[in-house]
Short mmCIF file of C-alpha atoms in Angstrom, two decimals:
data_model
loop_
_atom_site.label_atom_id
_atom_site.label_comp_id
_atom_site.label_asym_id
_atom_site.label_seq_id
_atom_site.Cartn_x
_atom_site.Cartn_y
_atom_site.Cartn_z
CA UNK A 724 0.00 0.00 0.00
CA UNK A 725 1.16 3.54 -0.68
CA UNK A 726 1.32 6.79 1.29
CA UNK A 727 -1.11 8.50 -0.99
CA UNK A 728 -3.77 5.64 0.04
CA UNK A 729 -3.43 6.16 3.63
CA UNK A 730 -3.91 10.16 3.78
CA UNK A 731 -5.77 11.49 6.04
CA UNK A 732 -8.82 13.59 5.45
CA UNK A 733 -9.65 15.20 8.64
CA UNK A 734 -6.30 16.69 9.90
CA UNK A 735 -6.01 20.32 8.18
CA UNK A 736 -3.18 22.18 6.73
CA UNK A 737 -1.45 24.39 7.96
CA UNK A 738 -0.82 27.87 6.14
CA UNK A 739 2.49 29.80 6.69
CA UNK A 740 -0.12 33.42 7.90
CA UNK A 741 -1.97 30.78 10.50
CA UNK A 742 -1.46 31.71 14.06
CA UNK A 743 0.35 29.79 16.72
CA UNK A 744 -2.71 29.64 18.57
CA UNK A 745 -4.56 28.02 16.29
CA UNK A 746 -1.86 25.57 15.54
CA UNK A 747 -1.37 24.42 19.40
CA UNK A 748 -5.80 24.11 18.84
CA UNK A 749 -5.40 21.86 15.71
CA UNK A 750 -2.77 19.99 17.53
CA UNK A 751 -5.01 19.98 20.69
CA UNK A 752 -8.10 18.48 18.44
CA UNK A 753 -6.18 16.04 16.66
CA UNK A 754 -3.76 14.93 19.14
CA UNK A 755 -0.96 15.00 17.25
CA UNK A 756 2.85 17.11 17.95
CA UNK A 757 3.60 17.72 13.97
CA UNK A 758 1.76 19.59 11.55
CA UNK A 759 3.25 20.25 7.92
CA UNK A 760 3.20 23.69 6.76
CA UNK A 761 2.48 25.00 3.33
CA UNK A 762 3.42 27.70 1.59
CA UNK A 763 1.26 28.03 -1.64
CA UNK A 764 0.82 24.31 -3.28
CA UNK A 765 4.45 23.45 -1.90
CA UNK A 766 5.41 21.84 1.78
CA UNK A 767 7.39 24.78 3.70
CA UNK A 768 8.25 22.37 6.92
CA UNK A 769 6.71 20.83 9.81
CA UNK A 770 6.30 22.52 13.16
CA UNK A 771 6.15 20.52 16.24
CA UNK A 772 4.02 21.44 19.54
CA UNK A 773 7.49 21.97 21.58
CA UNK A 774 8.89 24.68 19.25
CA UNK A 775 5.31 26.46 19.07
CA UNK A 776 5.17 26.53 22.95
CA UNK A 777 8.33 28.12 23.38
CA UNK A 778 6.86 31.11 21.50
CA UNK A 779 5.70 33.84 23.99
CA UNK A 780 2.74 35.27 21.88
CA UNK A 781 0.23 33.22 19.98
CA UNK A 782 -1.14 35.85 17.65
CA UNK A 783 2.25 35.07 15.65
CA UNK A 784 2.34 33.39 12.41
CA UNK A 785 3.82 30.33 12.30
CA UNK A 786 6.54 31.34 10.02
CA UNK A 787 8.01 33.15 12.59
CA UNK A 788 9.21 29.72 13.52
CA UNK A 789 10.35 28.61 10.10
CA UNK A 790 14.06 28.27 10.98
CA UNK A 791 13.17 25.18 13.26
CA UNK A 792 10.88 23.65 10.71
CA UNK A 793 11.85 20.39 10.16
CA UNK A 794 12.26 19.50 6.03
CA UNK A 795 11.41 15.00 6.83
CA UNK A 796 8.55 14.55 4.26
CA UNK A 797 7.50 11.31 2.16
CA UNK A 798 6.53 10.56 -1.63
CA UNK A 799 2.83 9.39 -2.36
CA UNK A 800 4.40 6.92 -4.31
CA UNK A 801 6.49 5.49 -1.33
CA UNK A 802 5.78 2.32 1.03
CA UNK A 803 3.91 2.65 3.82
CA UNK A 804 6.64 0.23 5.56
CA UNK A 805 9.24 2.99 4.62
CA UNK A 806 7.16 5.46 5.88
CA UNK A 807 6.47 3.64 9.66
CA UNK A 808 9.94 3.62 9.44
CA UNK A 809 11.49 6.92 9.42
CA UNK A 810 8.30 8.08 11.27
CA UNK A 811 9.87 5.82 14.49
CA UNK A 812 13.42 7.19 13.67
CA UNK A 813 12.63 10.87 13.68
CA UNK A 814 9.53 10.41 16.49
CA UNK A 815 6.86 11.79 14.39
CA UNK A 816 3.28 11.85 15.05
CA UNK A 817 2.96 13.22 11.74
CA UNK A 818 4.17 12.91 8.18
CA UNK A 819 3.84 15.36 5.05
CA UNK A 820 3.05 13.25 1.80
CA UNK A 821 4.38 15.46 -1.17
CA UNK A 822 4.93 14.57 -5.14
CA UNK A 823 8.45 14.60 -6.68
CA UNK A 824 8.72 18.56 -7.03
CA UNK A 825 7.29 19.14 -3.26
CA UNK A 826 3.52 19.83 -3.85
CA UNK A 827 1.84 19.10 -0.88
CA UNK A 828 -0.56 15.86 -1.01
CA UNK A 829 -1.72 15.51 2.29
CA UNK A 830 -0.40 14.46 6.29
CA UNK A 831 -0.39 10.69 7.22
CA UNK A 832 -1.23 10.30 11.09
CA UNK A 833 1.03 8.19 13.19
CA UNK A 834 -2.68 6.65 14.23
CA UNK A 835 -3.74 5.61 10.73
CA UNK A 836 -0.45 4.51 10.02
CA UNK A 837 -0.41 2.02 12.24
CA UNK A 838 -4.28 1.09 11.71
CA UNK A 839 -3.06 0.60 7.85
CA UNK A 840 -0.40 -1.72 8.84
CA UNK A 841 -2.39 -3.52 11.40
CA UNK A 842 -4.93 -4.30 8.58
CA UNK A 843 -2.16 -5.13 5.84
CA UNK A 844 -0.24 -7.23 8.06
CA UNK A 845 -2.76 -9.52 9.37
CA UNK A 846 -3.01 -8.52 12.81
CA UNK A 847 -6.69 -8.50 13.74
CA UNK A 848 -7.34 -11.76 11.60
CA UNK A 849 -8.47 -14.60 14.80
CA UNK A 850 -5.77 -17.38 15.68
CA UNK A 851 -2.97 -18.27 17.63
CA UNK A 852 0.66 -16.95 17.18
CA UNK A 853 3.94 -19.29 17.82
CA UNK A 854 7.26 -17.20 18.04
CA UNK A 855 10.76 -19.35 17.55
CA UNK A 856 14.00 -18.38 18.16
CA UNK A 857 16.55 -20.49 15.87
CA UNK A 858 19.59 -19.64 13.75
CA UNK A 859 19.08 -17.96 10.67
CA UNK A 860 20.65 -20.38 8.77
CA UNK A 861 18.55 -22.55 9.73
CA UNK A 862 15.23 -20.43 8.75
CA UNK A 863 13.28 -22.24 6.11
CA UNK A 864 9.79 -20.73 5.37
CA UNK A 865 8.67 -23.81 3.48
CA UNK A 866 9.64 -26.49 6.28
CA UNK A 867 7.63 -24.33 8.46
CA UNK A 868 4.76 -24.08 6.44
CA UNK A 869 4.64 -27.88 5.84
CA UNK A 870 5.02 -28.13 9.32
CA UNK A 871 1.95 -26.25 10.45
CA UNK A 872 0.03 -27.78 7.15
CA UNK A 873 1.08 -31.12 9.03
CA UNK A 874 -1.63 -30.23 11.40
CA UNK A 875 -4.74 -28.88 9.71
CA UNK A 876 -3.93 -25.19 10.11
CA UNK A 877 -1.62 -22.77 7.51
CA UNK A 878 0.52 -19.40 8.17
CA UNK A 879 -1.87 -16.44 7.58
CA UNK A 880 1.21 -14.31 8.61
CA UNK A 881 5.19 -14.60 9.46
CA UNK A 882 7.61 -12.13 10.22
CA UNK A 883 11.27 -12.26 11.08
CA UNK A 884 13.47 -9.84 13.73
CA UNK A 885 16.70 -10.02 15.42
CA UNK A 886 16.72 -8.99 18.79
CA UNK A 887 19.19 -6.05 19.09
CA UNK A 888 20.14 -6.78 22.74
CA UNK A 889 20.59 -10.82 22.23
CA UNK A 890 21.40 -11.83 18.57
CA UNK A 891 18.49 -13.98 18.32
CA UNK A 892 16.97 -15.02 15.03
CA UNK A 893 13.43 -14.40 16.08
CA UNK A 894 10.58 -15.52 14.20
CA UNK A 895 6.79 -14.51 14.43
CA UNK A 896 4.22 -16.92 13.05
CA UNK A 897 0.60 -16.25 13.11
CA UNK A 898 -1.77 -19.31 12.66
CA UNK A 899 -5.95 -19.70 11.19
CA UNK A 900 -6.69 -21.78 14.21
CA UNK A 901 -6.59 -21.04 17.78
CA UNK A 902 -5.67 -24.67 19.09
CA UNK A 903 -2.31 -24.75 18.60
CA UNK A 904 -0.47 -27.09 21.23
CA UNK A 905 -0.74 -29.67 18.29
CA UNK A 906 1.35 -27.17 15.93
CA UNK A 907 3.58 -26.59 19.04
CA UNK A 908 4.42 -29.77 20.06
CA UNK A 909 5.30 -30.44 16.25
CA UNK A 910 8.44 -27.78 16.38
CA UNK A 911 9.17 -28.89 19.46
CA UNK A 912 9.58 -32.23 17.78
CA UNK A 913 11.10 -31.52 15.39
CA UNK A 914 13.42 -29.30 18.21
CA UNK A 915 12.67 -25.48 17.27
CA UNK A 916 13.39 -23.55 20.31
CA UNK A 917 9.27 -21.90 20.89
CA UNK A 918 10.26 -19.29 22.99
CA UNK A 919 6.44 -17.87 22.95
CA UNK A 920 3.08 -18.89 22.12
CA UNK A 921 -0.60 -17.93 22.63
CA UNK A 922 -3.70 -19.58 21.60
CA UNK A 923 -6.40 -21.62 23.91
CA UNK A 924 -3.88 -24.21 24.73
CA UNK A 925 -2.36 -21.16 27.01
CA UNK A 926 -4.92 -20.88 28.93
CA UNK A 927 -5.05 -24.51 29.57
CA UNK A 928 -1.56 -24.12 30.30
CA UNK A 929 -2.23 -22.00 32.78
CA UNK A 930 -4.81 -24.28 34.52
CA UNK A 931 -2.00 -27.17 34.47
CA UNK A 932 0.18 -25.28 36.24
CA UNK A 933 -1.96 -23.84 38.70
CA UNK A 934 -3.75 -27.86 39.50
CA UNK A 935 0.19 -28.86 39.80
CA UNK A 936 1.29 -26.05 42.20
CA UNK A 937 -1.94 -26.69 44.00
CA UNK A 938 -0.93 -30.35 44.16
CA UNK A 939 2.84 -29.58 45.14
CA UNK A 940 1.29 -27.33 48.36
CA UNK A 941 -1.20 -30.35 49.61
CA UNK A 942 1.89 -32.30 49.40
CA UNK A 943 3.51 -30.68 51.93
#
């Protein structure tokens, strides 16, 4: 999906003659800390909340503050992955979507953004998720799918990360079925490391453990 998909039609513009006041208010309303700026058809900046307080009267303009704009925009034509991406690297609530030659399209919302991704990605689709930790040399994206096809259930979603603190190969798998100690035991079988999982099995799990402490303490 591309930025110019995802643009929002509620958060306003703002114009270089608007007032600081009525910035913070737009900010205020939308809960948001960015706002692009435009000057004509063309992006100017973004202002953030923090700069804007710092200014002692509100009647200003805004482009009293246009020295501390910052100039972090996005393409229409661009990812939305790209976008989520420099959005967590500068901490932006906002984003200004522009064309080639700067002509302002629109602001993405750190909000929708996320919504968008949510949708794209699978997340709100019902079943039960299985992470692994393994080597990456030993990732294989078909083995796993056969594995899970093994027992009457298929990957509606998989993502891979390495933890930046550890070094581990982490992978995310996302299941169509919510009993999944079947599809667990499986890699454990076939002796994947599951460092986390969550389905209805869990909460039978849970139960387990709690009968088996409970037995342990009669024991006594």
């Amino acid at each position: 999906m591309l930025n110019r998909n995802i643009i929002s039609g509620t958060v306003p513009r703002l114009d270089m003659h608007d007032s600081i006041q009525r910035a913070l208010q737009y900010m205020a309303d939308f809960h948001i800390a960015h706002m692009p700026v435009v000057k004509g058809d063309k992006l100017a900046g973004t202002v953030s909340e923090e700069d804007l307080m710092d200014v002692n009267d509100e009647n200003s303009p805004v482009s009293r503050l246009q020295e501390s704009f910052s100039f972090v925009s996005v393409q229409g034509n661009l990812h939305i992955f790209e976008t989520l991406r420099i959005m967590v690297e500068k901490n932006l609530s906002t984003i200004a979507v522009t064309e080639a030659d700067g002509v302002f399209l629109g602001t993405i919302t750190g909000n929708d953004l996320l919504h968008q991704i949510a949708r794209y990605t699978g997340v709100g689709e019902k079943g039960g998720l299985i992470v692994l930790s393994m080597d990456r040399h030993d990732y294989s994206f078909s083995q796993l799918g056969r594995l899970v096809e093994t027992n009457d259930a298929f990957i509606t979603q998989l993502n891979t990360s390495t933890d930046s603190l550890t070094g581990e190969f982490l992978v995310l798998i996302k299941v169509n079925k919510f009993e999944i100690s079947d599809i667990v035991a499986t890699f454990q079988r076939f002796e994947y490391n599951v460092k986390y999982y969550c389905g209805d099995e869990l909460y039978v799990n849970e139960l387990k453990d709690n009968y088996d402490h409970l037995m342990n303490y009669l024991s006594l």
